[in-house]
Every structure is written in C-alpha cells, then in structure tokens.
CSV table of C-alpha atoms and ligand atoms in Angstrom, one decimal:
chain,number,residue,atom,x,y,z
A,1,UNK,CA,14.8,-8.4,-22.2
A,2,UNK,CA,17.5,-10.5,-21.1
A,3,UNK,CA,16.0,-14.1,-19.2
A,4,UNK,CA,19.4,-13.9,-16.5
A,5,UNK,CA,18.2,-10.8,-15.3
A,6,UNK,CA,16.0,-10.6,-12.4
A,7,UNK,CA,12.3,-9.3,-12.7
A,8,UNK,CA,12.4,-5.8,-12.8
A,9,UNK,CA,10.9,-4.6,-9.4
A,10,UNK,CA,7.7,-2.6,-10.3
A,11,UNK,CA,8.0,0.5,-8.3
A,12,UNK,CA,5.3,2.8,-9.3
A,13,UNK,CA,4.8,6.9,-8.3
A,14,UNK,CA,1.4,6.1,-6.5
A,15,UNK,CA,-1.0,8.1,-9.0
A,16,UNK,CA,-4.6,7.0,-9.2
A,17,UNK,CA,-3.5,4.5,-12.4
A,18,UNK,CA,-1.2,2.3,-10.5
A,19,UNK,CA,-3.3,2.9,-7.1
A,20,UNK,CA,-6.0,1.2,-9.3
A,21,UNK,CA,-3.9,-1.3,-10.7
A,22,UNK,CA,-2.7,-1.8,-7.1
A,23,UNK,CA,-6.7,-2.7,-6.1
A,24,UNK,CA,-6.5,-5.4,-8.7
A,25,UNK,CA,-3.7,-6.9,-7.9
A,26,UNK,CA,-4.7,-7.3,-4.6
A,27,UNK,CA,-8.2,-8.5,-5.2
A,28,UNK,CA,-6.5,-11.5,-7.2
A,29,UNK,CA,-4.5,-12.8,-4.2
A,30,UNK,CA,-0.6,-10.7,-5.1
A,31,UNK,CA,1.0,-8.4,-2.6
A,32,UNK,CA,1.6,-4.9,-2.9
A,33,UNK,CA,4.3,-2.4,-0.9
A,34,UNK,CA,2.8,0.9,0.2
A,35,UNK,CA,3.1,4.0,1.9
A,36,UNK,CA,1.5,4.4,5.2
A,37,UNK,CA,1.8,7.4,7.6
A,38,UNK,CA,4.0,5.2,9.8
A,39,UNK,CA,6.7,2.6,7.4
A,40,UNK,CA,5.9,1.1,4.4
A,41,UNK,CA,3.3,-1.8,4.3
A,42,UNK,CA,3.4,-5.1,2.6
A,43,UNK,CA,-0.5,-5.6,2.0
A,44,UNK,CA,-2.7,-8.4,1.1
A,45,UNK,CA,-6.1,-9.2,1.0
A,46,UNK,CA,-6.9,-10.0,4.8
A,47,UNK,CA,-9.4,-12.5,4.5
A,48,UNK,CA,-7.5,-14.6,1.7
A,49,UNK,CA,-5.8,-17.1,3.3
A,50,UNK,CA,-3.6,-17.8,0.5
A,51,UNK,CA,-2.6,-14.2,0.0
A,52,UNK,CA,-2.1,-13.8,3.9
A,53,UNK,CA,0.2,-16.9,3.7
A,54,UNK,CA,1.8,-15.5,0.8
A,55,UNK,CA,3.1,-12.2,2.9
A,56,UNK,CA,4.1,-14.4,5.9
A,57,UNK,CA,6.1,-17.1,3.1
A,58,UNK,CA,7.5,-13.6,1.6
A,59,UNK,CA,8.7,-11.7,4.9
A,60,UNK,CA,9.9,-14.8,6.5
A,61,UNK,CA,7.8,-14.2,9.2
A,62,UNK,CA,7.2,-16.5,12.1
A,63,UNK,CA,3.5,-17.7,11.9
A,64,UNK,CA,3.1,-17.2,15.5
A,65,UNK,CA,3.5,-13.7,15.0
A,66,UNK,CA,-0.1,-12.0,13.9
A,67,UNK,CA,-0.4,-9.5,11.3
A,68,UNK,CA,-2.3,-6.0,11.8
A,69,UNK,CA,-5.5,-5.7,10.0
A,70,UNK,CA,-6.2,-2.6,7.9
A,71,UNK,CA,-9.3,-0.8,7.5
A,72,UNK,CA,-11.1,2.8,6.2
A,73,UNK,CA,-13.0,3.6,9.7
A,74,UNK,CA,-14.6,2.5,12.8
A,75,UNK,CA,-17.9,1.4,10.9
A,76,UNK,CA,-15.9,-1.4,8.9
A,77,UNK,CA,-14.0,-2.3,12.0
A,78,UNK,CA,-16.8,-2.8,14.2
A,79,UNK,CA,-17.5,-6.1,11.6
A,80,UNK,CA,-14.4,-8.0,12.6
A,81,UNK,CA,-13.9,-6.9,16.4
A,82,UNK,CA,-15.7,-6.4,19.6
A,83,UNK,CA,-15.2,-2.6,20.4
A,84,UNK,CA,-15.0,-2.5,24.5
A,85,UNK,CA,-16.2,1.3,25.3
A,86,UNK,CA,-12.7,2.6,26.2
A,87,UNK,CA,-11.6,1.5,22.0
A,88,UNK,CA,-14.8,3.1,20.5
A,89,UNK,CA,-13.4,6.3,22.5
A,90,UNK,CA,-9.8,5.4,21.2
A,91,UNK,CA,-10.9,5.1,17.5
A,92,UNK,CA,-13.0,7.6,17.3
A,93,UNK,CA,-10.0,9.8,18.8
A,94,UNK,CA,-7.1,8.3,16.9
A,95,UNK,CA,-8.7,6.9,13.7
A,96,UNK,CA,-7.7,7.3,11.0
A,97,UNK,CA,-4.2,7.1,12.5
A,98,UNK,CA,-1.2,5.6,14.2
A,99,UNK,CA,-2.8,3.7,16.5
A,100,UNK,CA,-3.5,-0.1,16.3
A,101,UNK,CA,-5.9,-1.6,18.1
A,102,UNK,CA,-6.1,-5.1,19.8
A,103,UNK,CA,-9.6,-6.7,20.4
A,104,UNK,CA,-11.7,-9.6,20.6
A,105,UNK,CA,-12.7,-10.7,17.5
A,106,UNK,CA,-16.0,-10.9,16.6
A,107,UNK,CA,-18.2,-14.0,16.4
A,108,UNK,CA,-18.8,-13.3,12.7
A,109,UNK,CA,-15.4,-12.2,11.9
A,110,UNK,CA,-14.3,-12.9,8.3
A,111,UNK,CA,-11.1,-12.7,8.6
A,112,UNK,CA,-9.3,-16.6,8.4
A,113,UNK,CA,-8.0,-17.3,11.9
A,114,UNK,CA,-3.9,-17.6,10.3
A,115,UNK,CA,-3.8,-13.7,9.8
A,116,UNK,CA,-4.0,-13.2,13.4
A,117,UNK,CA,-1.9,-16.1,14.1
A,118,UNK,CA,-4.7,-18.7,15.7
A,119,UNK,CA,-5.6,-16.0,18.2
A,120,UNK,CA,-8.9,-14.9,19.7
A,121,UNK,CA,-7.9,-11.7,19.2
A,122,UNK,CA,-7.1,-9.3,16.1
A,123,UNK,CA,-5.4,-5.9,16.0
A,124,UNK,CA,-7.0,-3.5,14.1
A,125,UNK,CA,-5.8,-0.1,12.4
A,126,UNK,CA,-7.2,2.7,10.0
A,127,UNK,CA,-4.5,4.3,8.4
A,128,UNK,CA,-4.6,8.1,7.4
A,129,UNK,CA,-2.5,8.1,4.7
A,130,UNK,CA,-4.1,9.4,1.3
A,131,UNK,CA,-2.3,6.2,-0.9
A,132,UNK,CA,-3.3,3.4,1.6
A,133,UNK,CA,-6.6,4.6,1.9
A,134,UNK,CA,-7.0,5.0,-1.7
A,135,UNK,CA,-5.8,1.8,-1.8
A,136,UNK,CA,-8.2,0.2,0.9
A,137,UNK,CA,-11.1,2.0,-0.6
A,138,UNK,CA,-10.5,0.7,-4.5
A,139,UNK,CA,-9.8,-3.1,-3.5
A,140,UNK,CA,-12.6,-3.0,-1.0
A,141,UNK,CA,-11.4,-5.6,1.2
A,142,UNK,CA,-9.3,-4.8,4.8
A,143,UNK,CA,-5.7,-5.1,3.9
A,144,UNK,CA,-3.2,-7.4,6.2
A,145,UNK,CA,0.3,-5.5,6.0
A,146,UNK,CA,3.2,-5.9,8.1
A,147,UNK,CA,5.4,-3.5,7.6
A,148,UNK,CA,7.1,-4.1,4.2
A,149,UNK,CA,10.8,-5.6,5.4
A,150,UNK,CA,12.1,-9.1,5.9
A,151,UNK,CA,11.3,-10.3,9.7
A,152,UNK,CA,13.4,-8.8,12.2
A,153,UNK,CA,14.8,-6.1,10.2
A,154,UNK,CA,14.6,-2.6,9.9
A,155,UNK,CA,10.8,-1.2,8.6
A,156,UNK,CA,10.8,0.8,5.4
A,157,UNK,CA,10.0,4.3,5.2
A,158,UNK,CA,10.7,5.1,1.8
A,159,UNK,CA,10.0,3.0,-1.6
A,160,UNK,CA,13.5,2.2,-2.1
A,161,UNK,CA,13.9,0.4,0.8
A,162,UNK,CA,11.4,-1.7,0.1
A,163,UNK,CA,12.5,-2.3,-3.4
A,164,UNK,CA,15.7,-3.3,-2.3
A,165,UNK,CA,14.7,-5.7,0.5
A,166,UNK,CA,11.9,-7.3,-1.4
A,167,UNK,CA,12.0,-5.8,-5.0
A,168,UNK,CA,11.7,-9.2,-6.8
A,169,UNK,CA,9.2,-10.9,-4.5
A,170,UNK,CA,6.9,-9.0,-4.9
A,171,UNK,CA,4.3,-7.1,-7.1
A,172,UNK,CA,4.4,-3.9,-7.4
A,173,UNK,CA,5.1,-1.0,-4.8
A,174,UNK,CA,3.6,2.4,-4.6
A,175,UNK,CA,6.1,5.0,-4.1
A,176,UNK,CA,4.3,7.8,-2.3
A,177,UNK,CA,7.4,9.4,-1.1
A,178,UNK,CA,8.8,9.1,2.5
A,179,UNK,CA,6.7,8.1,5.3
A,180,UNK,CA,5.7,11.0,7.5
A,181,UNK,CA,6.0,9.8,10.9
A,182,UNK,CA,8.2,7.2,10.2
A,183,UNK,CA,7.9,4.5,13.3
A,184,UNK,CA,5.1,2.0,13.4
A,185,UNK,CA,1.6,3.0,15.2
A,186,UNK,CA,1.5,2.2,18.6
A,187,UNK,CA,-0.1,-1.2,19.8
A,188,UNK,CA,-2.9,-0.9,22.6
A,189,UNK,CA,-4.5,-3.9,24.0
A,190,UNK,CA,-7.7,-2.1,24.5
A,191,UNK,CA,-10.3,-5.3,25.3
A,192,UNK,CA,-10.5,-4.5,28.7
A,193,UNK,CA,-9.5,-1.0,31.3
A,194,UNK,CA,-7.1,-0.7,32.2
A,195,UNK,CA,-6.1,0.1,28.4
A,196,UNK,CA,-2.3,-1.7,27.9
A,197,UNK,CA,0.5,-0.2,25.4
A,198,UNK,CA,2.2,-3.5,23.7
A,199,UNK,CA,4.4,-1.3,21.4
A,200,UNK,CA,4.9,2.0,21.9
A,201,UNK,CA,4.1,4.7,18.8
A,202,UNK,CA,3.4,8.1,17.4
A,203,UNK,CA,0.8,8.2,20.0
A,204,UNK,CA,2.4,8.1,23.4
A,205,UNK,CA,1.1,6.9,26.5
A,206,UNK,CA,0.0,10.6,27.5
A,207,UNK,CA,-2.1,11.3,24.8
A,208,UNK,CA,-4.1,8.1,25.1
A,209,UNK,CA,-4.9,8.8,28.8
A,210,UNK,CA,-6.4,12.6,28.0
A,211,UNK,CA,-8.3,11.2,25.4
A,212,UNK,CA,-9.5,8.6,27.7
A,213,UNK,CA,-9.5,10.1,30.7
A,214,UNK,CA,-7.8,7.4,32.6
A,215,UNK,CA,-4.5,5.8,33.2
A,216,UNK,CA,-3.0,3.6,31.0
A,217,UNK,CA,-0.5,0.5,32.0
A,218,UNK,CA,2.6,0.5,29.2
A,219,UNK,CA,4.1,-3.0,29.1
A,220,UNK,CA,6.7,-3.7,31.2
A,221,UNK,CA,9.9,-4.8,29.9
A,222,UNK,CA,10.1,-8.6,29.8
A,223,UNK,CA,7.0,-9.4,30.0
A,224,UNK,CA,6.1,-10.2,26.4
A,225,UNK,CA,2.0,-9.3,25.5
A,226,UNK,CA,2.8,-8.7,21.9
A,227,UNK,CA,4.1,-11.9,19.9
A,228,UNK,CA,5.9,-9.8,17.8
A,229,UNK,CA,7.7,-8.0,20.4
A,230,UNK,CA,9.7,-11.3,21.7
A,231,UNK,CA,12.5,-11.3,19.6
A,232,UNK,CA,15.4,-9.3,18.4
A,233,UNK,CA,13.1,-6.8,15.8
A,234,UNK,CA,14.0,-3.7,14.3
A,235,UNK,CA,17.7,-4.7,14.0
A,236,UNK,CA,20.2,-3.5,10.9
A,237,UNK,CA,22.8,-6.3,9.8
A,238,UNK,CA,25.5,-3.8,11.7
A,239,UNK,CA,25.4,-4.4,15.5
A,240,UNK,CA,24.7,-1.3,17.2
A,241,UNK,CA,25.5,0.2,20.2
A,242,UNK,CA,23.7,2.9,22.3
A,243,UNK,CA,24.4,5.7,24.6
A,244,UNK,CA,27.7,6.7,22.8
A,245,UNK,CA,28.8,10.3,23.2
A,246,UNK,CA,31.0,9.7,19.9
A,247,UNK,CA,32.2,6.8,17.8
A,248,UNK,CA,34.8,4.9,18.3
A,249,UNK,CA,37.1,3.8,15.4
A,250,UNK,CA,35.7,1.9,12.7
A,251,UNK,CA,32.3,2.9,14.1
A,252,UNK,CA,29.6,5.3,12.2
A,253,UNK,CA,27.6,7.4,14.3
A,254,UNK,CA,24.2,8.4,14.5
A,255,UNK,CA,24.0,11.5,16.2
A,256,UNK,CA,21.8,13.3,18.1
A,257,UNK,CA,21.3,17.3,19.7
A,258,UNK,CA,24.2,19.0,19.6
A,259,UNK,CA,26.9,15.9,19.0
A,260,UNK,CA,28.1,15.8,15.9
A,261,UNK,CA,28.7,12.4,13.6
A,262,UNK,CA,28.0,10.9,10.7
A,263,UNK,CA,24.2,11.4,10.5
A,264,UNK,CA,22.4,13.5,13.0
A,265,UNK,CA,18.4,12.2,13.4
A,266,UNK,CA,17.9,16.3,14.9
A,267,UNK,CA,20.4,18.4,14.8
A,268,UNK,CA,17.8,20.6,16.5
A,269,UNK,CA,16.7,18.0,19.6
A,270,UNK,CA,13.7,17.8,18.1
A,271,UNK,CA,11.8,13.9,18.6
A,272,UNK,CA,9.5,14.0,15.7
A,273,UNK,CA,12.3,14.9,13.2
A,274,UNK,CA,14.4,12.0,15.1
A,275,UNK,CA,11.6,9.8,14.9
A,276,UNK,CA,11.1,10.5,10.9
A,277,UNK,CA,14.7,10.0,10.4
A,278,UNK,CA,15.1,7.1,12.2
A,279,UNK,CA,15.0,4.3,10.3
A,280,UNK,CA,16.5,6.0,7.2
A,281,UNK,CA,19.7,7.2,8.9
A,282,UNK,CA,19.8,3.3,10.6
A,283,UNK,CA,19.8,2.3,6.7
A,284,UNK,CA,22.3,4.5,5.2
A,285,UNK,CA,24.5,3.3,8.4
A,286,UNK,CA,24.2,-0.1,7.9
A,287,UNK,CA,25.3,0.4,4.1
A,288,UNK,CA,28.4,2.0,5.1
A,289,UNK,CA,29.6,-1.4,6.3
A,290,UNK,CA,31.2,-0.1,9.4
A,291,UNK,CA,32.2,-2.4,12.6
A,292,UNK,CA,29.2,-0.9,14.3
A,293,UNK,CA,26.7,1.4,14.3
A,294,UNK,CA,27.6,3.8,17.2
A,295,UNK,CA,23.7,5.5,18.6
A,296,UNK,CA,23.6,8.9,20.8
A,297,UNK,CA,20.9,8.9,23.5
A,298,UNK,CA,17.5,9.8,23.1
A,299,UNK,CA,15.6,11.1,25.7
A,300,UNK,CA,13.0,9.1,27.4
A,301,UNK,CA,10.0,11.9,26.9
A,302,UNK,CA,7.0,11.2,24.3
A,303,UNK,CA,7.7,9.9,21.1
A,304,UNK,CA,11.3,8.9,23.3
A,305,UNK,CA,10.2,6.5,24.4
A,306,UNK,CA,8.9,4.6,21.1
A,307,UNK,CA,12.5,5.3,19.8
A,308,UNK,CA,14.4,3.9,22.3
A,309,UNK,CA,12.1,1.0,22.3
A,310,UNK,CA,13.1,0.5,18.5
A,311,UNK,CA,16.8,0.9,19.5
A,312,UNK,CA,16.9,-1.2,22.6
A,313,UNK,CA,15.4,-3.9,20.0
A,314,UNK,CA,18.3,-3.7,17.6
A,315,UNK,CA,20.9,-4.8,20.5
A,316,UNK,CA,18.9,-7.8,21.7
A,317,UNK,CA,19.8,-11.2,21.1
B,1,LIG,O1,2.6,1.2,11.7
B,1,LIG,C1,2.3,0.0,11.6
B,1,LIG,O2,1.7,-0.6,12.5
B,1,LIG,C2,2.8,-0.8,10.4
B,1,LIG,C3,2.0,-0.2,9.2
B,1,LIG,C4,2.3,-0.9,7.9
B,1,LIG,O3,0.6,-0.2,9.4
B,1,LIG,N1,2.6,-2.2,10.5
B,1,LIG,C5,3.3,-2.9,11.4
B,1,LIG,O4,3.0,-4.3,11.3
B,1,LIG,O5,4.2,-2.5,12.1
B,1,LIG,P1,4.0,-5.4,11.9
B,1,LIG,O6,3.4,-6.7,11.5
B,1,LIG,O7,5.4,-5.1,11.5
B,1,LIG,O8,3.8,-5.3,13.5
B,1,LIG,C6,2.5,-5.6,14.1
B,1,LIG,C7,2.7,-5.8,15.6
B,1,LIG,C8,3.5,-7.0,15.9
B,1,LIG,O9,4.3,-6.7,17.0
B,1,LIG,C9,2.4,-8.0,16.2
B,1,LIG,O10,2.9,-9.0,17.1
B,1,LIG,C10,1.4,-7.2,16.9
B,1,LIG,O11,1.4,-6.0,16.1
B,1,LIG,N2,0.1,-7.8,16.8
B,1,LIG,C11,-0.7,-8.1,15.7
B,1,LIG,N3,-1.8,-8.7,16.1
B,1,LIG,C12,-1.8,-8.8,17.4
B,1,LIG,C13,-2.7,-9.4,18.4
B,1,LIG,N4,-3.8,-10.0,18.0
B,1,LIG,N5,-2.3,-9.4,19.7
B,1,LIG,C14,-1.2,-8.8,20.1
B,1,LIG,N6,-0.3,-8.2,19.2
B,1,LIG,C15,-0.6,-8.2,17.9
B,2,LIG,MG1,7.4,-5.1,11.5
C-alpha cells in the first residue's frame, strides 16, 4: 500500500461481523458511523469523556452544543434521567423511535457532564433501527452520536455520505443502506407540561398530543431552547433559495408536486417520500456546483413542517 495515500475509509455492509467488530471498537474509545432510522450517526461511548471529545474534535462541533444520548429502552434510560409522567407516556409511546427526549438528569447519572455540554439536562433517544440497536446492545454502553456530518452541514442518510465527509477521520462505518425516514427525530423538552417541541421530526406535533392527551407548545421561531438550533444548521456549501416555482439560470432545482426540475423529493406530493429524499437530493445538488440551489415549497402540514424547518436553516446566516 502506497504511504501518500489516505487511509482507506473502512465502510463495512453492516453484517453481525463488523456490527461486532463495531462493539469493540467502540468499547475502546474509537468512533463509528451508523445507520439510524433518522440520518446516519457518528457514535461513541457516552460515558467516555475522551471518546465523547473525540466526536465533538472530529465534527467540529461547538462544545456548547450537547450531543443526544442513545439507548435500547425506557429501563436503561430511566438510569441517566428523571422521567416526568408526561415522558414515561412519551417513551413508552414513541420508543424505540424518532423521538428524542430532553430531561433532567439524574443524580446518579453516569454520563460525564461534557456530552451534554455542562447542562443539567440530557436528551435521551432509543433508536429502532435493527443496526444501531445491534450495535447498542453488543458494546453495552449508551452511545453519544450526532448525526454523522461536519457541524452545520447537511446529515447523512446514506453510508457514502458519511464516507465522503468524514471517511478518513474516522473508524469504521456501517453501511446499512439508506436511512428510512431520513430527517433527524424530533426534540421534546418533556421535564415539565406543557410538553415543548425544540426541533421538529418524524413525529409531529399532532401525534405527540393524542398520545398524550394534551397540547403541546412547538418553539417559536427565535427564541432559541435547543443550543443546537441557534445557528445556520443543515446548510449545503450551495446557497439555497426557497419558494421557487422554477430555477433561474445557473440554478438547480429541487422540485416538488407537480413542478418539474432537476430532482423532484415527490413527484407524487407525498411528505414522507420528500422527507426521505431530502437530504439526498440537497447532496446530489450541491455536487452539481450550480450558483444556487433553487427549493419548491413544501407545505406546512405534518412532517412539513420538520422540512421546512431543515430548509429555512440552510438560508440563515
Ligand atoms: O435523529 C437524530 O436525532 C440523529 C440520530 C443520529 O439519532 N441525531 C442528531 O443529533 O440529530 P445532533 O447532535 O445532530 O442533534 C441533536 C440536537 C441538537 O440540536 C442539540 O442541541 C439538541 O439535540 N440537544 C441535545 N441535548 C440537548 C439538551 N440537553 N437540551 C436541549 N437540546 C439538546
Ligand atoms: Mg446534526
């Protein structure tokens, strides 16, 4: 092997050998990409400091900004937070799922205060997807991932973008083929009622309130709960524009309905299809090196609104 070349990046099909090898890893302090229902994680041992400052050092991440702790269920979550009535409910509704929960940690909480950024507080999330919970249940430990891009871009939903983003920083990825839902789980402050959405998600506002049988308050714009949520997030390298009917020259357009362009996220209307393409499409755009990336609107109903709460992000400052 040449000594010029860069480390090959290890991207693995994620069958039980590498899952296993993936466990080991982890369990010695490296970081490993894998597949969740939502993006693509980048996970480390939660309560190694070292490893949790390896995953801010490798993302570039602000360490103001607190990372999501993973888990297998409820039981094991109960260890490192205090569940408030209405996020027992919400667990035992949404777990294992995309839904990340924010709560008081507990008194005996293991995990070191830098993965949740100095904060009382720590969000909370059991994933359903088979590899990460293979993963989670072979290393045995809760698993800190962000999703698996450089801060303030877009999140991975398949391997390769992972691979290209951080191929040679770190140790291995598990390629378990595209990410289903493909927009990060919603973020619920649930210590107290009324229950607040800080990000929205796959689970909208509507289905927490039948499952809860209350209202819920969604985070009004500006007013920044979420430390992640402050800055420009989300964003391609292309600037982007929204609400276009059709491009303009020299732009590429992501289409939507019944418009036609470059890419179309449902040619059928449908959200859920637009949601799983989303950040894909937003990747092959940006690669096509075009003066912008021209967006069609989405509307504002269910999983809507989590898109256009990804898109706004991409135009801010
Ligand atoms: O779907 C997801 O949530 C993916 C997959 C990999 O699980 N993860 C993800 O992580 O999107 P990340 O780090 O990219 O986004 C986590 C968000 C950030 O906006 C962060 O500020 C917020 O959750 N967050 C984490 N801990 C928090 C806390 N204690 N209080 C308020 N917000 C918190
Ligand atoms: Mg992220």
């Amino acid at each position: 092997m040449s000594t010029s070349s860069r480390p090959t990046p290890s991207v693995r099909r994620a069958t039980a050998a590498a899952i296993d090898e993936a466990a080991q890893l982890i369990r010695k302090g490296k970081l490993v990409a894998l597949p969740t229902e939502t993006v693509y994680g980048l996970a480390g041992n939660a309560l190694d400091e070292q490893a949790v400052a390896l995953i801010f050092a490798v993302k570039g991440r602000p360490a103001f900004n607190p990372l999501i702790v993973h888990v297998l269920d409820l039981a094991e979550a109960q260890h490192l937070a205090m569940f408030s009535p209405a996020a027992e409910r919400l667990a035992r509704a949404f777990w294992p799922g995309p839904l990340t929960l924010v709560l008081e940690r507990h008194p005996a909480c293991p995990v070191p205060l830098l993965t949740c950024a100095g904060l009382s507080t720590i969000a909370l999330r059991a994933p359903s997807h088979p590899v990460a919970r293979a993963v989670l249940k072979a290393c045995a430990v809760p698993l800190a991932a962000p999703s698996a891009n450089s801060s303030g871009g877009l999140s991975p939903t398949r391997a390769a973008h992972v691979e290209e983003d951080l191929g040679d920083k770190i140790a291995l990825i598990l390629d378990g083929g595209p990410c289903p839902h493909g927009l990060e789980s919603t973020v619920v402050d649930a210590r107290s009622r009324p229950v607040r959405i800080l990000r929205p998600g796959v689970i909208t506002a509507d289905m927490l309130q039948k499952a809860l049988g209350e209202t819920v308050e969604s985070a009004t714009d500006g007013v920044i709960l979420s430390p992640g949520q402050s800055e420009r997030h989300y964003a391609p390298k292309t600037p982007v524009r929204l609400e276009a009917q059709a491009a303009h020259p020299g732009e590429v357009f992501v289409a939507f309905g019944d418009l036609v362009g470059d890419f179309n996220l449902s040619p059928r209307g449908d959200l859920t299809e637009a949601a799983a393409n989303l950040y894909a499409m937003l990747h092959l755009a940006d690669a096509k090196g075009a003066q912008a990336i021209a967006v069609a609107p989405i509307p504002q109903q269910g999983l809507g609104v989590a898109i256009n709460d990804r898109l706004r992000r991409t135009t801010k400052g």
